[in-house]
mmCIF file of N, CA and C in Angstrom:
data_model
loop_
_atom_site.group_PDB
_atom_site.id
_atom_site.type_symbol
_atom_site.label_atom_id
_atom_site.label_comp_id
_atom_site.label_asym_id
_atom_site.label_seq_id
_atom_site.Cartn_x
_atom_site.Cartn_y
_atom_site.Cartn_z
ATOM 1 N N MET R 1 -35.047 2.448 9.095
ATOM 2 C CA MET R 1 -35.060 3.801 8.952
ATOM 3 C C MET R 1 -34.869 4.313 10.457
ATOM 4 N N SER R 2 -33.943 5.173 10.660
ATOM 5 C CA SER R 2 -33.624 5.782 12.001
ATOM 6 C C SER R 2 -34.598 6.764 12.472
ATOM 7 N N TYR R 3 -34.684 7.174 13.794
ATOM 8 C CA TYR R 3 -35.521 8.112 14.298
ATOM 9 C C TYR R 3 -35.166 9.395 13.900
ATOM 10 N N ASP R 4 -34.073 9.756 13.689
ATOM 11 C CA ASP R 4 -33.642 10.970 13.119
ATOM 12 C C ASP R 4 -34.250 11.191 11.798
ATOM 13 N N THR R 5 -34.166 10.267 10.787
ATOM 14 C CA THR R 5 -34.745 10.280 9.404
ATOM 15 C C THR R 5 -36.195 10.486 9.505
ATOM 16 N N MET R 6 -36.814 9.779 10.500
ATOM 17 C CA MET R 6 -38.360 9.812 10.551
ATOM 18 C C MET R 6 -38.727 11.169 11.049
ATOM 19 N N VAL R 7 -38.040 11.758 11.938
ATOM 20 C CA VAL R 7 -38.448 13.024 12.567
ATOM 21 C C VAL R 7 -38.268 14.107 11.347
ATOM 22 N N GLU R 8 -37.175 13.948 10.681
ATOM 23 C CA GLU R 8 -36.970 14.915 9.466
ATOM 24 C C GLU R 8 -38.023 14.914 8.641
ATOM 25 N N LYS R 9 -38.576 13.583 8.206
ATOM 26 C CA LYS R 9 -39.684 13.527 7.302
ATOM 27 C C LYS R 9 -40.967 14.103 7.840
ATOM 28 N N ILE R 10 -41.248 13.896 9.260
ATOM 29 C CA ILE R 10 -42.517 14.200 9.992
ATOM 30 C C ILE R 10 -42.376 15.829 9.872
ATOM 31 N N LYS R 11 -41.175 16.478 10.118
ATOM 32 C CA LYS R 11 -41.069 17.954 10.016
ATOM 33 C C LYS R 11 -41.493 18.645 8.671
ATOM 34 N N THR R 12 -41.508 17.795 7.528
ATOM 35 C CA THR R 12 -41.817 18.391 6.231
ATOM 36 C C THR R 12 -43.190 18.268 5.901
ATOM 37 N N VAL R 13 -44.141 17.637 6.921
ATOM 38 C CA VAL R 13 -45.484 17.111 6.713
ATOM 39 C C VAL R 13 -46.325 18.403 7.025
ATOM 40 N N PRO R 14 -47.353 18.781 6.320
ATOM 41 C CA PRO R 14 -48.080 19.923 6.746
ATOM 42 C C PRO R 14 -48.869 19.640 8.004
ATOM 43 N N GLN R 15 -49.076 20.826 8.700
ATOM 44 C CA GLN R 15 -49.745 20.866 10.056
ATOM 45 C C GLN R 15 -50.975 19.958 10.083
ATOM 46 N N GLU R 16 -51.844 20.020 8.985
ATOM 47 C CA GLU R 16 -53.179 19.366 8.950
ATOM 48 C C GLU R 16 -53.053 17.890 8.944
ATOM 49 N N CYS R 17 -51.889 17.375 8.508
ATOM 50 C CA CYS R 17 -51.619 15.856 8.596
ATOM 51 C C CYS R 17 -51.163 15.343 9.676
ATOM 52 N N LEU R 18 -50.718 16.072 10.795
ATOM 53 C CA LEU R 18 -50.126 15.624 12.019
ATOM 54 C C LEU R 18 -50.980 14.728 12.761
ATOM 55 N N ALA R 19 -52.364 14.964 12.847
ATOM 56 C CA ALA R 19 -53.325 14.272 13.444
ATOM 57 C C ALA R 19 -53.458 12.943 12.955
ATOM 58 N N ASP R 20 -53.496 12.836 11.674
ATOM 59 C CA ASP R 20 -53.467 11.440 11.031
ATOM 60 C C ASP R 20 -52.242 10.660 11.399
ATOM 61 N N ILE R 21 -51.090 11.301 11.391
ATOM 62 C CA ILE R 21 -49.769 10.694 11.797
ATOM 63 C C ILE R 21 -49.859 10.232 13.006
ATOM 64 N N GLU R 22 -50.322 10.875 14.071
ATOM 65 C CA GLU R 22 -50.459 10.443 15.474
ATOM 66 C C GLU R 22 -51.442 9.271 15.568
ATOM 67 N N ASN R 23 -52.367 9.289 14.998
ATOM 68 C CA ASN R 23 -53.275 8.132 14.940
ATOM 69 C C ASN R 23 -52.756 6.951 14.299
ATOM 70 N N TYR R 24 -52.050 7.031 13.208
ATOM 71 C CA TYR R 24 -51.357 5.825 12.671
ATOM 72 C C TYR R 24 -50.276 5.260 13.612
ATOM 73 N N ILE R 25 -49.583 6.199 14.303
ATOM 74 C CA ILE R 25 -48.611 5.769 15.207
ATOM 75 C C ILE R 25 -49.152 5.014 16.454
ATOM 76 N N GLN R 26 -50.379 5.490 16.957
ATOM 77 C CA GLN R 26 -51.109 4.788 17.915
ATOM 78 C C GLN R 26 -51.414 3.522 17.474
ATOM 79 N N PHE R 27 -51.893 3.267 16.104
ATOM 80 C CA PHE R 27 -52.466 2.204 15.706
ATOM 81 C C PHE R 27 -51.287 1.108 15.606
ATOM 82 N N VAL R 28 -50.026 1.596 15.092
ATOM 83 C CA VAL R 28 -49.022 0.618 14.908
ATOM 84 C C VAL R 28 -48.594 0.162 16.487
ATOM 85 N N LEU R 29 -48.562 1.138 17.426
ATOM 86 C CA LEU R 29 -48.101 0.681 18.557
ATOM 87 C C LEU R 29 -49.135 -0.337 19.368
ATOM 88 N N TYR R 30 -50.537 -0.022 19.064
ATOM 89 C CA TYR R 30 -51.539 -0.985 19.608
ATOM 90 C C TYR R 30 -51.410 -2.342 18.940
ATOM 91 N N ARG R 31 -51.211 -2.422 17.609
ATOM 92 C CA ARG R 31 -50.966 -3.604 16.948
ATOM 93 C C ARG R 31 -49.727 -4.408 17.329
ATOM 94 N N TYR R 32 -48.585 -3.585 17.652
ATOM 95 C CA TYR R 32 -47.385 -4.415 18.126
ATOM 96 C C TYR R 32 -47.686 -4.903 19.468
ATOM 97 N N ASN R 33 -48.438 -4.161 20.264
ATOM 98 C CA ASN R 33 -48.677 -4.621 21.710
ATOM 99 C C ASN R 33 -49.636 -5.920 21.663
ATOM 100 N N GLN R 34 -50.522 -6.039 20.584
ATOM 101 C CA GLN R 34 -51.375 -7.231 20.491
ATOM 102 C C GLN R 34 -50.572 -8.320 20.000
ATOM 103 N N ASN R 35 -49.734 -8.057 19.096
ATOM 104 C CA ASN R 35 -48.733 -9.215 18.598
ATOM 105 C C ASN R 35 -47.884 -9.696 19.420
ATOM 106 N N SER R 36 -47.232 -8.760 20.320
ATOM 107 C CA SER R 36 -46.220 -9.278 21.293
ATOM 108 C C SER R 36 -46.997 -10.096 22.475
ATOM 109 N N LYS R 37 -48.100 -9.851 22.667
ATOM 110 C CA LYS R 37 -49.053 -10.696 23.807
ATOM 111 C C LYS R 37 -49.262 -12.089 23.307
ATOM 112 N N THR R 38 -49.741 -12.399 22.019
ATOM 113 C CA THR R 38 -50.152 -13.594 21.366
ATOM 114 C C THR R 38 -48.896 -14.363 20.820
ATOM 115 N N GLU R 39 -47.679 -13.543 20.747
ATOM 116 C CA GLU R 39 -46.503 -14.291 20.142
ATOM 117 C C GLU R 39 -45.995 -15.330 21.023
ATOM 118 N N ASN R 40 -46.253 -15.243 22.404
ATOM 119 C CA ASN R 40 -45.552 -16.140 23.222
ATOM 120 C C ASN R 40 -46.351 -17.402 23.244
ATOM 121 N N LYS R 41 -47.459 -17.535 22.445
ATOM 122 C CA LYS R 41 -48.090 -18.880 22.276
ATOM 123 C C LYS R 41 -47.586 -19.512 21.019
ATOM 124 N N THR R 42 -46.731 -20.444 21.103
ATOM 125 C CA THR R 42 -46.207 -21.189 20.092
ATOM 126 C C THR R 42 -46.830 -22.403 19.626
ATOM 127 N N ASN R 43 -47.636 -22.940 20.506
ATOM 128 C CA ASN R 43 -48.495 -24.107 20.309
ATOM 129 C C ASN R 43 -49.733 -23.949 19.408
ATOM 130 N N LEU R 44 -49.541 -24.252 18.330
ATOM 131 C CA LEU R 44 -50.853 -24.022 17.415
ATOM 132 C C LEU R 44 -51.708 -24.940 17.447
ATOM 133 N N SER R 45 -51.622 -26.116 18.086
ATOM 134 C CA SER R 45 -52.696 -27.083 18.193
ATOM 135 C C SER R 45 -53.971 -26.588 18.855
ATOM 136 N N LYS R 46 -53.775 -25.503 19.738
ATOM 137 C CA LYS R 46 -55.110 -25.004 20.168
ATOM 138 C C LYS R 46 -55.943 -24.408 19.176
ATOM 139 N N TYR R 47 -55.324 -23.923 18.055
ATOM 140 C CA TYR R 47 -56.239 -23.171 16.986
ATOM 141 C C TYR R 47 -56.456 -24.165 15.844
ATOM 142 N N PHE R 48 -55.574 -25.045 15.535
ATOM 143 C CA PHE R 48 -55.700 -25.970 14.383
ATOM 144 C C PHE R 48 -56.064 -27.322 14.751
ATOM 145 N N GLY R 49 -55.874 -27.712 15.979
ATOM 146 C CA GLY R 49 -56.028 -29.161 16.214
ATOM 147 C C GLY R 49 -54.778 -29.975 16.141
ATOM 148 N N SER R 50 -54.584 -31.013 16.640
ATOM 149 C CA SER R 50 -53.534 -31.962 16.383
ATOM 150 C C SER R 50 -53.840 -33.300 16.290
ATOM 151 N N VAL R 51 -53.056 -34.196 15.607
ATOM 152 C CA VAL R 51 -53.208 -35.427 15.290
ATOM 153 C C VAL R 51 -52.054 -36.157 15.695
ATOM 154 N N ASN R 52 -52.342 -37.236 16.450
ATOM 155 C CA ASN R 52 -51.262 -38.181 16.935
ATOM 156 C C ASN R 52 -51.099 -39.361 16.037
ATOM 157 N N PHE R 53 -50.126 -39.471 15.271
ATOM 158 C CA PHE R 53 -49.993 -40.704 14.476
ATOM 159 C C PHE R 53 -49.449 -41.734 15.267
ATOM 160 N N GLN R 54 -50.115 -42.966 15.234
ATOM 161 C CA GLN R 54 -49.545 -44.159 15.893
ATOM 162 C C GLN R 54 -48.805 -45.001 14.870
ATOM 163 N N LYS R 55 -48.825 -44.719 13.452
ATOM 164 C CA LYS R 55 -48.186 -45.424 12.557
ATOM 165 C C LYS R 55 -47.121 -44.700 11.893
ATOM 166 N N ASP R 56 -46.411 -45.181 10.967
ATOM 167 C CA ASP R 56 -45.597 -44.469 10.103
ATOM 168 C C ASP R 56 -46.237 -43.855 9.021
ATOM 169 N N GLY R 57 -45.873 -42.608 8.771
ATOM 170 C CA GLY R 57 -46.564 -41.641 7.887
ATOM 171 C C GLY R 57 -46.663 -42.529 6.371
ATOM 172 N N LEU R 58 -45.560 -43.129 6.047
ATOM 173 C CA LEU R 58 -45.591 -43.871 4.600
ATOM 174 C C LEU R 58 -46.554 -45.077 4.588
ATOM 175 N N SER R 59 -46.656 -45.735 5.697
ATOM 176 C CA SER R 59 -47.545 -46.919 5.741
ATOM 177 C C SER R 59 -49.092 -46.409 5.788
ATOM 178 N N ILE R 60 -49.265 -45.217 6.480
ATOM 179 C CA ILE R 60 -50.720 -44.660 6.270
ATOM 180 C C ILE R 60 -51.079 -44.179 5.074
ATOM 181 N N GLN R 61 -50.000 -43.533 4.324
ATOM 182 C CA GLN R 61 -50.232 -43.174 3.025
ATOM 183 C C GLN R 61 -50.701 -44.358 2.005
ATOM 184 N N LYS R 62 -49.881 -45.378 2.189
ATOM 185 C CA LYS R 62 -49.963 -46.648 1.455
ATOM 186 C C LYS R 62 -51.440 -47.252 1.714
ATOM 187 N N GLU R 63 -51.869 -47.243 2.828
ATOM 188 C CA GLU R 63 -53.211 -47.803 3.168
ATOM 189 C C GLU R 63 -54.331 -46.779 2.558
ATOM 190 N N MET R 64 -54.057 -45.651 2.467
ATOM 191 C CA MET R 64 -54.982 -44.748 1.803
ATOM 192 C C MET R 64 -55.106 -44.805 0.300
ATOM 193 N N ARG R 65 -53.910 -45.162 -0.238
ATOM 194 C CA ARG R 65 -53.976 -45.560 -1.655
ATOM 195 C C ARG R 65 -54.609 -46.782 -2.053
ATOM 196 N N ASN R 66 -54.587 -47.755 -1.092
ATOM 197 C CA ASN R 66 -55.034 -49.132 -1.451
ATOM 198 C C ASN R 66 -56.396 -49.246 -0.771
ATOM 199 N N GLU R 67 -57.080 -48.182 -0.824
ATOM 200 C CA GLU R 67 -58.398 -48.172 -0.113
ATOM 201 C C GLU R 67 -59.470 -49.130 -0.714
ATOM 202 N N TRP R 68 -59.467 -49.444 -2.036
ATOM 203 C CA TRP R 68 -60.337 -50.360 -2.477
ATOM 204 C C TRP R 68 -59.621 -51.734 -2.879
ATOM 205 N N ASN R 69 -58.470 -51.919 -2.443
ATOM 206 C CA ASN R 69 -57.862 -53.339 -2.765
ATOM 207 C C ASN R 69 -58.149 -54.189 -1.582
#
């Protein structure tokens, strides 16, 4: 949606609703700024942990399946 279309839609809104629209725009800008600050962190191991596998994934899976053998 373009700015011109958005402005035209806002012009049709009753005067009483403008405060709500302003608050919502402020919220969207706040959320955008918060996401842009955290978006630079691409390493998710800080949040979810990480595992360094020393073996092949298939051999680990085979060992898990042969747990009682």
